[in-house]
Amino acid sequence: MYKKSQITFFIIIGIVIIGGIFLGYNLMHSTSEKKSEVQQEKQIDIQAKIKKYNKYIDSCLEQTTTEGLVVLGKQGGAIFQVQDGDEIPGALPIGDPELKYLEYNDKTGKKTKVVYGITAPRFFGNHPDVPQYPYGIVKLVKDPKAVYNIQNPFGNYPGFFPLVALCDADGQNKALSCGAHPKSYDLKNKKDETEKININTFSIQDLLEKYVNEKIKKCIKLENFPELKELVDQGKAVIGNANTTIIIKEEGVEATLTLSGKIINGDKQSDIAFIKNKVLVSIHIKQIHALVSYLIKNDINNIFFDITQDASNEDMQLCDAINDKGQLIKYQCLKQKMKIYKQNDVGVSNNLNQLDKEPIYDDLLVVEDSSKLIDNEPYKFQVAIQNRIPAIDLIKDLSEAESKVEQYQLADLGKYVDFVIQTGSAKQINEIGIKAYDPDEDFHIAGEMNEASYKMFTATDAAGCGVDASYLTQNFYLLITQLESCEFPATDKEIIEIKFDSEGYYPVKVIVCDNANKCDYQLVRVLVLPSPE
């Protein structure tokens, strides 16, 4: 009897203990669920409340996009991996030898790097070197490709186009939404087979996206959201990833931002999805890029083209655009409220990324657009121009011999003679029809280089090369034989006029030099005829 009651007692105690454990578990689980529900409700409440700060995010997006456009405008379309001490992952690497830029001091004294838009011709292959620059012994013409089948003889030869492209070849900025100029696009958005950085694999569009993605995180401060301030102070709320899409339009640059935040609770984290923000920055980078591309294209092909003057000519309707119907149209390159000018000889240093040893003679081409003022200043886009060699137009004047020989003989004579003069006659530089042009407009007056740019030299011991000039009318082809066999002595004596007292065959070297002492020359072969008695 005693044993049965003892067993019953222990059974009751066991039931009580098990029931207590079960009750405690339920209470704990219920409390945890309630806490989780409270946190979830708080999360939903935060998500709902931060939507009212959409304008704040828009202002940051507009500010950051504008800053990026200003930065790339100052740097020739480039954004570098390090900008003002901040890293921009995936942007242009400053130390890469393939990236060429000019350094100069801006008006605040800050050293600024500007990518080249025009580089001096690189002579190799079938491209003639000085003194046959730029075409050989032929006349200078406006369209060398059409006449001599030579393209880009005055820069970026043989097709190198250093200007940063406007858009990517793929994505929302290709084809209709980003212009029709073939140099507006990225050919491929990756490194080449040698794993070297190629500036042509970057575009203004993708560089700007990288810039905004990085800089927007510094502009948007979560502590400015009252609902998040406590969590930020506790280190439990942080900015997540930023993903920006740039679309370049006629009316400006459209930036769309997808941004997230994170709330951290112990070993768990949850995302805050901000509203997708979109702004339009009314900086006309598309038109400016088309204008700069047009100026470069003409300047490196047409020696007579003045890069700061000729874009405003009414007959130059050569910039490309796509209308709403997808059709290619032409329009005046220089828009209203745009201004073009150059800053000459601005380079300040020589480094491994300089294109030559004389950057102090390199220039900046600047386009200002006052339709968009930033801090009360017009928007500026500039590219560097490497100093280039001037070009002498062909010196060829056989008029003194025209009445003395047949027309077919005149053509044969022109193979060996550039200038005909009589003994005792004198011709100054401005009287021999010499003209020279500098692609950078150094020493230009009224569209050509001034007389102070020229020098002439002849041989100290010139003896007429043993040529009997009287054979011109007496035995023409014996004269040609004498001209063929002549070897000129060195032209080491400077002269101020072409004048010889004895008949014969003389060398005169005509040289023209720019402000960096880069020169072109022609060895003018002078036939001196006896003056009539």
Short mmCIF file of C-alpha atoms in Angstrom, two decimals:
data_model
loop_
_atom_site.label_atom_id
_atom_site.label_comp_id
_atom_site.label_asym_id
_atom_site.label_seq_id
_atom_site.Cartn_x
_atom_site.Cartn_y
_atom_site.Cartn_z
CA MET A 1 0.00 0.00 0.00
CA TYR A 2 2.78 2.33 0.95
CA LYS A 3 4.74 1.47 -2.23
CA LYS A 4 1.76 2.18 -4.53
CA SER A 5 1.20 5.66 -3.04
CA GLN A 6 4.93 6.43 -3.38
CA ILE A 7 4.91 5.53 -7.08
CA THR A 8 1.82 7.70 -7.66
CA PHE A 9 3.56 10.65 -6.00
CA PHE A 10 6.56 10.40 -8.35
CA ILE A 11 4.31 10.15 -11.40
CA ILE A 12 2.51 13.36 -10.41
CA ILE A 13 5.81 15.23 -9.90
CA GLY A 14 7.01 14.07 -13.36
CA ILE A 15 3.87 15.28 -15.02
CA VAL A 16 4.24 18.67 -13.31
CA ILE A 17 7.87 19.00 -14.45
CA ILE A 18 7.11 18.04 -18.05
CA GLY A 19 4.15 20.42 -18.09
CA GLY A 20 6.32 23.23 -16.75
CA ILE A 21 8.93 22.66 -19.44
CA PHE A 22 6.28 22.61 -22.12
CA LEU A 23 4.68 25.79 -20.77
CA GLY A 24 8.04 27.57 -20.56
CA TYR A 25 8.90 26.60 -24.10
CA ASN A 26 5.57 27.92 -25.37
CA LEU A 27 6.00 31.16 -23.46
CA MET A 28 9.53 31.65 -24.81
CA HIS A 29 8.50 30.82 -28.38
CA SER A 30 5.53 33.15 -28.17
CA THR A 31 7.74 35.99 -26.88
CA SER A 32 10.29 35.39 -29.67
CA GLU A 33 7.56 35.43 -32.28
CA LYS A 34 6.17 38.65 -30.89
CA LYS A 35 9.64 40.25 -30.91
CA SER A 36 10.15 39.11 -34.49
CA GLU A 37 6.76 40.48 -35.47
CA VAL A 38 7.58 43.80 -33.77
CA GLN A 39 10.92 44.00 -35.61
CA GLN A 40 9.25 43.10 -38.89
CA GLU A 41 6.57 45.72 -38.32
CA LYS A 42 9.30 48.23 -37.45
CA GLN A 43 11.16 47.26 -40.64
CA ILE A 44 8.01 47.77 -42.72
CA ASP A 45 7.41 51.07 -40.95
CA ILE A 46 10.97 52.24 -41.74
CA GLN A 47 10.59 51.11 -45.34
CA ALA A 48 7.39 53.14 -45.68
CA LYS A 49 8.72 56.28 -43.97
CA ILE A 50 12.00 56.65 -45.90
CA LYS A 51 10.06 56.95 -49.14
CA LYS A 52 9.32 60.53 -48.20
CA TYR A 53 13.06 61.30 -48.53
CA ASN A 54 12.99 60.59 -52.25
CA LYS A 55 13.73 64.23 -53.10
CA TYR A 56 16.78 64.13 -50.87
CA ILE A 57 18.11 61.11 -52.79
CA ASP A 58 17.25 62.82 -56.09
CA SER A 59 19.28 65.87 -55.09
CA CYS A 60 22.27 63.68 -54.24
CA LEU A 61 21.95 61.86 -57.56
CA GLU A 62 21.77 65.12 -59.50
CA GLN A 63 24.69 66.61 -57.55
CA THR A 64 26.90 63.56 -58.02
CA THR A 65 26.09 63.21 -61.73
CA THR A 66 26.84 66.90 -62.29
CA GLU A 67 30.12 66.60 -60.40
CA GLY A 68 31.10 63.63 -62.57
CA LEU A 69 30.33 65.55 -65.75
CA VAL A 70 32.40 68.49 -64.52
CA VAL A 71 35.32 66.21 -63.67
CA LEU A 72 35.34 64.43 -67.03
CA GLY A 73 34.88 67.75 -68.82
CA LYS A 74 38.08 69.06 -67.26
CA GLN A 75 39.97 65.86 -68.09
CA GLY A 76 39.12 65.34 -71.75
CA GLY A 77 36.28 62.89 -71.08
CA ALA A 78 38.33 60.81 -68.65
CA ILE A 79 37.67 59.78 -65.07
CA PHE A 80 40.67 58.22 -63.38
CA GLN A 81 40.84 55.44 -60.79
CA VAL A 82 41.89 58.03 -58.21
CA GLN A 83 39.96 61.32 -58.20
CA ASP A 84 40.71 63.89 -55.51
CA GLY A 85 41.94 61.15 -53.20
CA ASP A 86 38.92 58.88 -53.72
CA GLU A 87 39.14 55.56 -55.53
CA ILE A 88 36.83 54.95 -58.49
CA PRO A 89 37.05 51.20 -59.16
CA GLY A 90 37.17 50.28 -62.84
CA ALA A 91 37.98 53.81 -64.10
CA LEU A 92 41.06 54.78 -66.15
CA PRO A 93 44.37 53.77 -64.54
CA ILE A 94 46.74 56.75 -64.33
CA GLY A 95 49.91 54.69 -64.44
CA ASP A 96 49.11 52.70 -67.56
CA PRO A 97 51.59 53.50 -70.38
CA GLU A 98 48.81 53.29 -72.98
CA LEU A 99 47.02 56.28 -71.45
CA LYS A 100 48.50 59.58 -72.66
CA TYR A 101 47.57 62.84 -71.01
CA LEU A 102 48.81 66.40 -70.60
CA GLU A 103 49.40 67.95 -67.20
CA TYR A 104 48.80 71.66 -66.70
CA ASN A 105 47.98 74.06 -63.86
CA ASP A 106 44.38 75.28 -63.91
CA LYS A 107 43.41 78.80 -62.86
CA THR A 108 43.45 77.78 -59.19
CA GLY A 109 46.98 76.41 -59.52
CA LYS A 110 45.85 72.80 -59.27
CA LYS A 111 47.70 70.34 -61.49
CA THR A 112 45.16 68.71 -63.81
CA LYS A 113 45.49 65.78 -66.20
CA VAL A 114 43.77 66.12 -69.59
CA VAL A 115 43.57 63.28 -72.12
CA TYR A 116 44.74 64.13 -75.63
CA GLY A 117 42.19 64.65 -78.38
CA ILE A 118 44.86 65.25 -81.04
CA THR A 119 48.33 63.72 -81.13
CA ALA A 120 51.17 64.45 -83.53
CA PRO A 121 51.44 62.07 -86.52
CA ARG A 122 53.55 58.99 -85.87
CA PHE A 123 55.67 58.45 -88.95
CA PHE A 124 56.09 54.86 -90.03
CA GLY A 125 55.06 52.51 -92.79
CA ASN A 126 54.01 54.32 -95.95
CA HIS A 127 53.64 57.72 -94.32
CA PRO A 128 56.42 60.11 -95.45
CA ASP A 129 58.73 61.68 -92.93
CA VAL A 130 60.14 65.21 -92.91
CA PRO A 131 61.02 66.86 -95.30
CA GLN A 132 58.27 65.12 -97.22
CA TYR A 133 55.79 66.00 -94.50
CA PRO A 134 52.89 65.67 -94.87
CA TYR A 135 52.33 64.23 -98.36
CA GLY A 136 55.63 64.36 -100.20
CA ILE A 137 56.56 67.00 -102.73
CA VAL A 138 53.01 67.88 -103.71
CA LYS A 139 50.58 70.72 -103.19
CA LEU A 140 48.74 71.10 -99.91
CA VAL A 141 45.04 70.43 -100.40
CA LYS A 142 41.90 70.63 -98.31
CA ASP A 143 40.98 66.95 -98.70
CA PRO A 144 44.17 64.83 -98.81
CA LYS A 145 42.29 61.53 -98.67
CA ALA A 146 40.46 62.29 -101.90
CA VAL A 147 43.56 63.53 -103.76
CA TYR A 148 46.49 61.60 -102.29
CA ASN A 149 44.73 58.75 -100.47
CA ILE A 150 46.26 59.84 -97.15
CA GLN A 151 44.00 60.15 -94.11
CA ASN A 152 44.74 62.05 -90.90
CA PRO A 153 48.17 63.38 -91.99
CA PHE A 154 48.12 66.20 -89.42
CA GLY A 155 47.36 64.20 -86.28
CA ASN A 156 46.29 60.88 -84.80
CA TYR A 157 47.93 59.11 -87.76
CA PRO A 158 47.29 56.35 -88.82
CA GLY A 159 43.80 56.24 -87.34
CA PHE A 160 44.57 56.46 -83.63
CA PHE A 161 41.66 58.38 -82.08
CA PRO A 162 42.48 59.21 -78.46
CA LEU A 163 39.25 61.08 -77.67
CA VAL A 164 37.29 59.11 -75.06
CA ALA A 165 34.22 57.57 -76.70
CA LEU A 166 30.79 58.87 -75.74
CA CYS A 167 28.90 55.61 -75.28
CA ASP A 168 29.17 51.86 -75.02
CA ALA A 169 28.66 49.67 -78.06
CA ASP A 170 26.09 47.67 -76.11
CA GLY A 171 23.28 48.50 -73.71
CA GLN A 172 20.88 51.42 -73.60
CA ASN A 173 23.35 53.91 -75.06
CA LYS A 174 24.06 52.22 -78.37
CA ALA A 175 22.80 53.22 -81.82
CA LEU A 176 19.75 55.48 -81.80
CA SER A 177 20.10 56.79 -78.27
CA CYS A 178 23.69 57.95 -78.57
CA GLY A 179 24.41 59.50 -81.96
CA ALA A 180 25.75 58.16 -85.23
CA HIS A 181 29.43 59.14 -85.25
CA PRO A 182 31.44 55.89 -85.41
CA LYS A 183 33.87 57.22 -82.82
CA SER A 184 31.01 57.70 -80.36
CA TYR A 185 31.07 54.06 -79.42
CA ASP A 186 33.05 51.55 -77.48
CA LEU A 187 34.22 48.69 -79.69
CA LYS A 188 34.46 46.38 -76.69
CA ASN A 189 34.25 47.01 -72.99
CA LYS A 190 37.18 44.86 -71.93
CA LYS A 191 40.96 44.62 -72.10
CA ASP A 192 42.59 43.55 -75.33
CA GLU A 193 44.39 40.25 -75.87
CA THR A 194 47.64 41.59 -74.39
CA GLU A 195 45.77 42.59 -71.22
CA LYS A 196 46.83 46.20 -71.73
CA ILE A 197 44.39 48.98 -71.03
CA ASN A 198 43.13 50.55 -74.25
CA ILE A 199 41.48 53.93 -73.82
CA ASN A 200 39.08 52.99 -76.64
CA THR A 201 37.52 50.36 -74.35
CA PHE A 202 36.20 53.11 -72.07
CA SER A 203 33.41 55.58 -72.66
CA ILE A 204 32.09 58.69 -70.97
CA GLN A 205 28.90 56.79 -70.22
CA ASP A 206 30.46 53.90 -68.31
CA LEU A 207 33.08 56.10 -66.57
CA LEU A 208 30.28 58.36 -65.33
CA GLU A 209 28.33 55.35 -64.07
CA LYS A 210 31.37 54.16 -62.09
CA TYR A 211 31.88 57.65 -60.66
CA VAL A 212 28.27 58.04 -59.50
CA ASN A 213 28.18 54.51 -58.04
CA GLU A 214 31.09 55.37 -55.79
CA LYS A 215 30.40 59.02 -54.95
CA ILE A 216 26.65 58.67 -54.25
CA LYS A 217 27.44 56.67 -51.11
CA LYS A 218 29.22 59.67 -49.65
CA CYS A 219 26.41 62.06 -50.50
CA ILE A 220 23.52 60.05 -49.03
CA LYS A 221 23.82 60.05 -45.22
CA LEU A 222 21.55 57.52 -43.50
CA GLU A 223 21.84 59.47 -40.26
CA ASN A 224 19.80 62.19 -42.00
CA PHE A 225 16.84 59.77 -41.94
CA PRO A 226 15.30 60.15 -38.42
CA GLU A 227 13.93 56.61 -38.64
CA LEU A 228 17.42 55.23 -39.12
CA LYS A 229 19.56 57.56 -37.00
CA GLU A 230 19.51 55.36 -33.90
CA LEU A 231 20.41 52.28 -35.93
CA VAL A 232 23.20 54.19 -37.71
CA ASP A 233 24.60 55.35 -34.37
CA GLN A 234 24.58 51.72 -33.22
CA GLY A 235 26.28 50.61 -36.43
CA LYS A 236 23.25 48.56 -37.43
CA ALA A 237 22.27 50.46 -40.59
CA VAL A 238 24.58 50.96 -43.59
CA ILE A 239 24.38 51.92 -47.28
CA GLY A 240 24.38 48.90 -49.60
CA ASN A 241 25.16 48.68 -53.29
CA ALA A 242 24.56 51.51 -55.79
CA ASN A 243 23.79 50.73 -59.40
CA THR A 244 23.58 53.69 -61.77
CA THR A 245 22.46 53.66 -65.39
CA ILE A 246 23.43 56.62 -67.57
CA ILE A 247 21.55 57.42 -70.76
CA ILE A 248 22.92 60.27 -72.89
CA LYS A 249 20.18 62.25 -74.60
CA GLU A 250 19.93 65.38 -76.73
CA GLU A 251 18.47 67.30 -73.79
CA GLY A 252 21.03 66.13 -71.25
CA VAL A 253 22.22 63.17 -69.21
CA GLU A 254 19.64 60.92 -67.56
CA ALA A 255 20.83 59.07 -64.46
CA THR A 256 18.81 56.27 -62.87
CA LEU A 257 19.88 54.99 -59.45
CA THR A 258 18.99 51.72 -57.79
CA LEU A 259 20.17 51.90 -54.17
CA SER A 260 19.77 49.61 -51.18
CA GLY A 261 20.53 49.78 -47.48
CA LYS A 262 21.12 47.11 -44.85
CA ILE A 263 19.85 46.74 -41.28
CA ILE A 264 21.97 44.39 -39.19
CA ASN A 265 20.50 42.55 -36.18
CA GLY A 266 22.95 40.17 -34.61
CA ASP A 267 23.97 37.60 -37.15
CA LYS A 268 21.02 38.50 -39.38
CA GLN A 269 20.64 41.33 -41.87
CA SER A 270 17.76 42.61 -43.94
CA ASP A 271 17.67 44.92 -46.94
CA ILE A 272 16.03 48.32 -47.28
CA ALA A 273 14.95 48.82 -50.88
CA PHE A 274 14.94 52.52 -51.75
CA ILE A 275 12.72 53.78 -54.53
CA LYS A 276 14.46 53.77 -57.94
CA ASN A 277 15.48 57.39 -58.48
CA LYS A 278 15.83 59.17 -61.83
CA VAL A 279 17.10 62.67 -62.67
CA LEU A 280 17.97 64.59 -65.84
CA VAL A 281 21.07 66.82 -65.74
CA SER A 282 20.80 69.39 -68.54
CA ILE A 283 24.47 69.30 -69.58
CA HIS A 284 24.57 68.75 -73.34
CA ILE A 285 27.51 66.37 -73.43
CA LYS A 286 26.18 64.68 -76.57
CA GLN A 287 26.30 67.87 -78.65
CA ILE A 288 29.63 68.91 -77.12
CA HIS A 289 31.20 65.54 -77.87
CA ALA A 290 29.90 65.70 -81.46
CA LEU A 291 31.37 69.20 -81.84
CA VAL A 292 34.78 68.16 -80.46
CA SER A 293 34.81 65.05 -82.67
CA TYR A 294 34.00 67.22 -85.69
CA LEU A 295 36.75 69.72 -84.87
CA ILE A 296 39.32 66.95 -84.43
CA LYS A 297 38.28 65.18 -87.63
CA ASN A 298 38.70 68.36 -89.69
CA ASP A 299 41.83 69.62 -87.97
CA ILE A 300 43.83 66.43 -88.56
CA ASN A 301 42.87 66.28 -92.25
CA ASN A 302 42.64 69.87 -93.47
CA ILE A 303 45.75 72.01 -92.97
CA PHE A 304 43.70 75.14 -93.77
CA PHE A 305 41.12 74.42 -91.04
CA ASP A 306 41.24 76.80 -88.07
CA ILE A 307 39.92 74.85 -85.11
CA THR A 308 38.68 77.88 -83.17
CA GLN A 309 37.14 79.77 -86.08
CA ASP A 310 35.77 77.52 -88.79
CA ALA A 311 33.19 75.57 -86.75
CA SER A 312 30.96 78.65 -86.75
CA ASN A 313 30.89 78.93 -90.55
CA GLU A 314 27.34 78.59 -91.78
CA ASP A 315 28.27 76.12 -94.52
CA MET A 316 29.76 73.62 -92.08
CA GLN A 317 26.64 71.57 -91.30
CA LEU A 318 28.60 68.39 -90.70
CA CYS A 319 27.77 67.13 -87.21
CA ASP A 320 25.67 63.98 -87.10
CA ALA A 321 22.44 63.36 -85.21
CA ILE A 322 19.58 60.88 -85.23
CA ASN A 323 16.04 62.24 -85.36
CA ASP A 324 12.93 60.71 -83.77
CA LYS A 325 12.39 58.54 -86.86
CA GLY A 326 15.85 57.00 -86.59
CA GLN A 327 17.15 58.94 -89.61
CA LEU A 328 20.66 60.37 -89.88
CA ILE A 329 20.56 64.16 -90.11
CA LYS A 330 23.14 66.96 -90.17
CA TYR A 331 23.10 70.04 -87.98
CA GLN A 332 25.19 73.08 -87.19
CA CYS A 333 27.99 71.86 -84.95
CA LEU A 334 28.41 74.99 -82.90
CA LYS A 335 25.20 75.48 -80.93
CA GLN A 336 23.94 78.76 -79.55
CA LYS A 337 25.57 79.63 -76.22
CA MET A 338 28.63 77.50 -77.09
CA LYS A 339 32.06 79.06 -77.44
CA ILE A 340 35.34 77.55 -78.64
CA TYR A 341 38.80 78.78 -77.71
CA LYS A 342 42.32 77.50 -77.11
CA GLN A 343 44.79 77.86 -74.28
CA ASN A 344 48.23 77.73 -75.86
CA ASP A 345 51.48 76.29 -74.50
CA VAL A 346 50.07 75.12 -71.16
CA GLY A 347 51.98 71.90 -70.35
CA VAL A 348 53.98 72.03 -67.12
CA SER A 349 55.79 68.74 -66.66
CA ASN A 350 57.46 65.82 -68.32
CA ASN A 351 56.53 62.35 -67.10
CA LEU A 352 56.32 58.82 -68.45
CA ASN A 353 52.84 59.46 -69.78
CA GLN A 354 53.81 62.55 -71.80
CA LEU A 355 53.79 62.06 -75.53
CA ASP A 356 56.96 64.07 -76.09
CA LYS A 357 59.69 65.95 -74.24
CA GLU A 358 58.18 69.38 -74.88
CA PRO A 359 54.71 69.39 -73.29
CA ILE A 360 55.04 73.12 -72.60
CA TYR A 361 54.11 73.72 -76.24
CA ASP A 362 50.96 71.60 -76.11
CA ASP A 363 47.56 73.31 -76.13
CA LEU A 364 44.06 72.88 -74.75
CA LEU A 365 40.94 73.03 -76.91
CA VAL A 366 38.06 74.29 -74.74
CA VAL A 367 34.32 74.23 -75.46
CA GLU A 368 32.15 76.32 -73.16
CA ASP A 369 28.38 75.90 -72.95
CA SER A 370 26.69 78.76 -71.12
CA SER A 371 23.25 77.13 -71.44
CA LYS A 372 24.23 75.29 -68.24
CA LEU A 373 25.84 77.32 -65.47
CA ILE A 374 27.63 75.56 -62.62
CA ASP A 375 28.60 77.85 -59.76
CA ASN A 376 27.80 80.73 -62.13
CA GLU A 377 30.34 79.46 -64.65
CA PRO A 378 29.60 77.87 -68.08
CA TYR A 379 30.09 74.13 -68.37
CA LYS A 380 33.50 73.33 -69.90
CA PHE A 381 34.81 70.37 -71.87
CA GLN A 382 38.45 70.39 -72.93
CA VAL A 383 40.95 68.10 -74.62
CA ALA A 384 44.73 68.33 -75.00
CA ILE A 385 46.39 68.93 -78.37
CA GLN A 386 49.96 67.81 -78.89
CA ASN A 387 52.15 70.30 -80.73
CA ARG A 388 52.57 69.36 -84.40
CA ILE A 389 55.01 70.22 -87.18
CA PRO A 390 54.06 72.98 -89.65
CA ALA A 391 53.82 72.29 -93.38
CA ILE A 392 55.24 74.26 -96.30
CA ASP A 393 53.15 74.39 -99.41
CA LEU A 394 54.95 73.19 -102.52
CA ILE A 395 57.28 75.84 -103.95
CA LYS A 396 57.16 75.50 -107.72
CA ASP A 397 57.51 78.41 -110.15
CA LEU A 398 58.77 77.75 -113.68
CA SER A 399 57.20 80.84 -115.23
CA GLU A 400 60.58 82.25 -116.33
CA ALA A 401 61.10 79.18 -118.55
CA GLU A 402 57.59 78.86 -119.99
CA SER A 403 58.27 80.96 -123.06
CA LYS A 404 61.56 79.21 -123.80
CA VAL A 405 60.52 75.54 -124.04
CA GLU A 406 57.66 73.42 -125.26
CA GLN A 407 54.91 72.43 -122.84
CA TYR A 408 55.99 68.78 -122.72
CA GLN A 409 59.57 69.89 -122.02
CA LEU A 410 58.34 72.05 -119.16
CA ALA A 411 56.95 68.93 -117.46
CA ASP A 412 60.34 67.19 -117.77
CA LEU A 413 62.11 70.28 -116.44
CA GLY A 414 59.80 70.31 -113.41
CA LYS A 415 61.15 66.94 -112.33
CA TYR A 416 64.48 68.58 -111.47
CA VAL A 417 63.74 72.28 -111.07
CA ASP A 418 61.47 74.09 -108.62
CA PHE A 419 62.29 77.73 -109.32
CA VAL A 420 63.68 79.63 -112.33
CA ILE A 421 65.32 83.04 -112.05
CA GLN A 422 67.67 85.18 -114.13
CA THR A 423 71.15 86.28 -113.09
CA GLY A 424 71.14 89.50 -111.14
CA SER A 425 67.47 89.24 -110.18
CA ALA A 426 66.55 89.07 -106.50
CA LYS A 427 63.51 87.47 -104.91
CA GLN A 428 62.52 88.04 -101.29
CA ILE A 429 60.67 85.34 -99.34
CA ASN A 430 57.37 87.09 -99.95
CA GLU A 431 58.08 87.18 -103.69
CA ILE A 432 58.64 83.50 -104.33
CA GLY A 433 55.10 82.47 -103.49
CA ILE A 434 56.04 80.60 -100.34
CA LYS A 435 53.22 79.72 -97.93
CA ALA A 436 53.26 77.59 -94.83
CA TYR A 437 50.59 76.54 -92.36
CA ASP A 438 50.76 75.25 -88.82
CA PRO A 439 48.10 72.74 -87.66
CA ASP A 440 48.13 74.47 -84.26
CA GLU A 441 47.97 77.97 -85.84
CA ASP A 442 51.34 78.95 -84.33
CA PHE A 443 52.57 82.28 -85.77
CA HIS A 444 49.49 82.56 -88.00
CA ILE A 445 48.47 85.87 -89.54
CA ALA A 446 45.48 85.97 -91.89
CA GLY A 447 45.34 82.18 -92.04
CA GLU A 448 49.00 81.38 -92.71
CA MET A 449 52.38 81.57 -90.98
CA ASN A 450 54.05 84.97 -90.93
CA GLU A 451 57.33 85.84 -92.67
CA ALA A 452 59.27 85.74 -89.41
CA SER A 453 58.71 81.97 -89.34
CA TYR A 454 60.86 81.40 -92.44
CA LYS A 455 64.58 81.15 -93.09
CA MET A 456 66.52 80.45 -96.28
CA PHE A 457 69.93 78.86 -96.74
CA THR A 458 72.19 78.13 -99.69
CA ALA A 459 75.66 76.62 -100.15
CA THR A 460 78.62 78.83 -99.20
CA ASP A 461 80.67 77.61 -102.11
CA ALA A 462 77.85 77.35 -104.62
CA ALA A 463 79.30 77.07 -108.11
CA GLY A 464 76.22 76.37 -110.13
CA CYS A 465 76.85 72.60 -110.07
CA GLY A 466 78.58 72.74 -113.49
CA VAL A 467 75.29 73.19 -115.32
CA ASP A 468 75.15 75.25 -118.52
CA ALA A 469 71.75 76.91 -118.26
CA SER A 470 71.95 78.15 -121.87
CA TYR A 471 71.24 74.58 -122.93
CA LEU A 472 67.63 75.22 -121.92
CA THR A 473 67.01 76.57 -125.42
CA GLN A 474 70.00 75.11 -127.29
CA ASN A 475 70.12 71.47 -126.16
CA PHE A 476 67.33 70.77 -123.72
CA TYR A 477 67.97 67.10 -122.98
CA LEU A 478 71.71 67.66 -122.48
CA LEU A 479 70.63 70.13 -119.78
CA ILE A 480 68.39 67.45 -118.26
CA THR A 481 71.36 65.05 -118.19
CA GLN A 482 73.45 67.68 -116.36
CA LEU A 483 70.65 68.28 -113.85
CA GLU A 484 70.32 64.54 -113.18
CA SER A 485 74.01 64.13 -112.40
CA CYS A 486 74.27 67.15 -110.07
CA GLU A 487 74.98 66.63 -106.36
CA PHE A 488 74.26 69.70 -104.27
CA PRO A 489 76.67 70.81 -101.53
CA ALA A 490 75.38 71.46 -98.00
CA THR A 491 73.18 74.51 -97.55
CA ASP A 492 75.06 76.21 -94.73
CA LYS A 493 74.79 79.92 -95.54
CA GLU A 494 71.73 81.89 -94.45
CA ILE A 495 70.35 84.32 -97.02
CA ILE A 496 67.52 86.84 -97.05
CA GLU A 497 66.81 86.67 -100.78
CA ILE A 498 67.28 84.36 -103.73
CA LYS A 499 69.93 86.00 -105.90
CA PHE A 500 72.77 84.51 -107.95
CA ASP A 501 75.21 86.41 -110.19
CA SER A 502 76.20 83.41 -112.29
CA GLU A 503 74.02 81.07 -114.30
CA GLY A 504 73.76 77.48 -113.12
CA TYR A 505 71.90 75.13 -110.79
CA TYR A 506 71.77 76.06 -107.08
CA PRO A 507 70.18 74.68 -103.89
CA VAL A 508 68.10 76.90 -101.62
CA LYS A 509 66.74 75.35 -98.44
CA VAL A 510 63.56 77.03 -97.20
CA ILE A 511 62.67 76.26 -93.58
CA VAL A 512 59.60 77.16 -91.56
CA CYS A 513 59.45 76.55 -87.78
CA ASP A 514 56.81 76.87 -85.08
CA ASN A 515 57.23 78.17 -81.53
CA ALA A 516 58.63 74.81 -80.39
CA ASN A 517 61.22 74.97 -83.19
CA LYS A 518 59.60 72.05 -84.99
CA CYS A 519 60.26 72.60 -88.66
CA ASP A 520 59.34 71.60 -92.17
CA TYR A 521 61.53 72.41 -95.16
CA GLN A 522 61.84 72.13 -98.88
CA LEU A 523 65.08 71.99 -100.81
CA VAL A 524 64.25 74.37 -103.64
CA ARG A 525 66.24 73.56 -106.78
CA VAL A 526 66.94 76.86 -108.53
CA LEU A 527 67.88 77.12 -112.19
CA VAL A 528 69.56 80.46 -112.91
CA LEU A 529 69.31 81.55 -116.52
CA PRO A 530 71.53 84.16 -118.15
CA SER A 531 69.77 87.50 -118.24
CA PRO A 532 68.98 88.80 -121.74
CA GLU A 533 71.60 91.14 -123.18
#
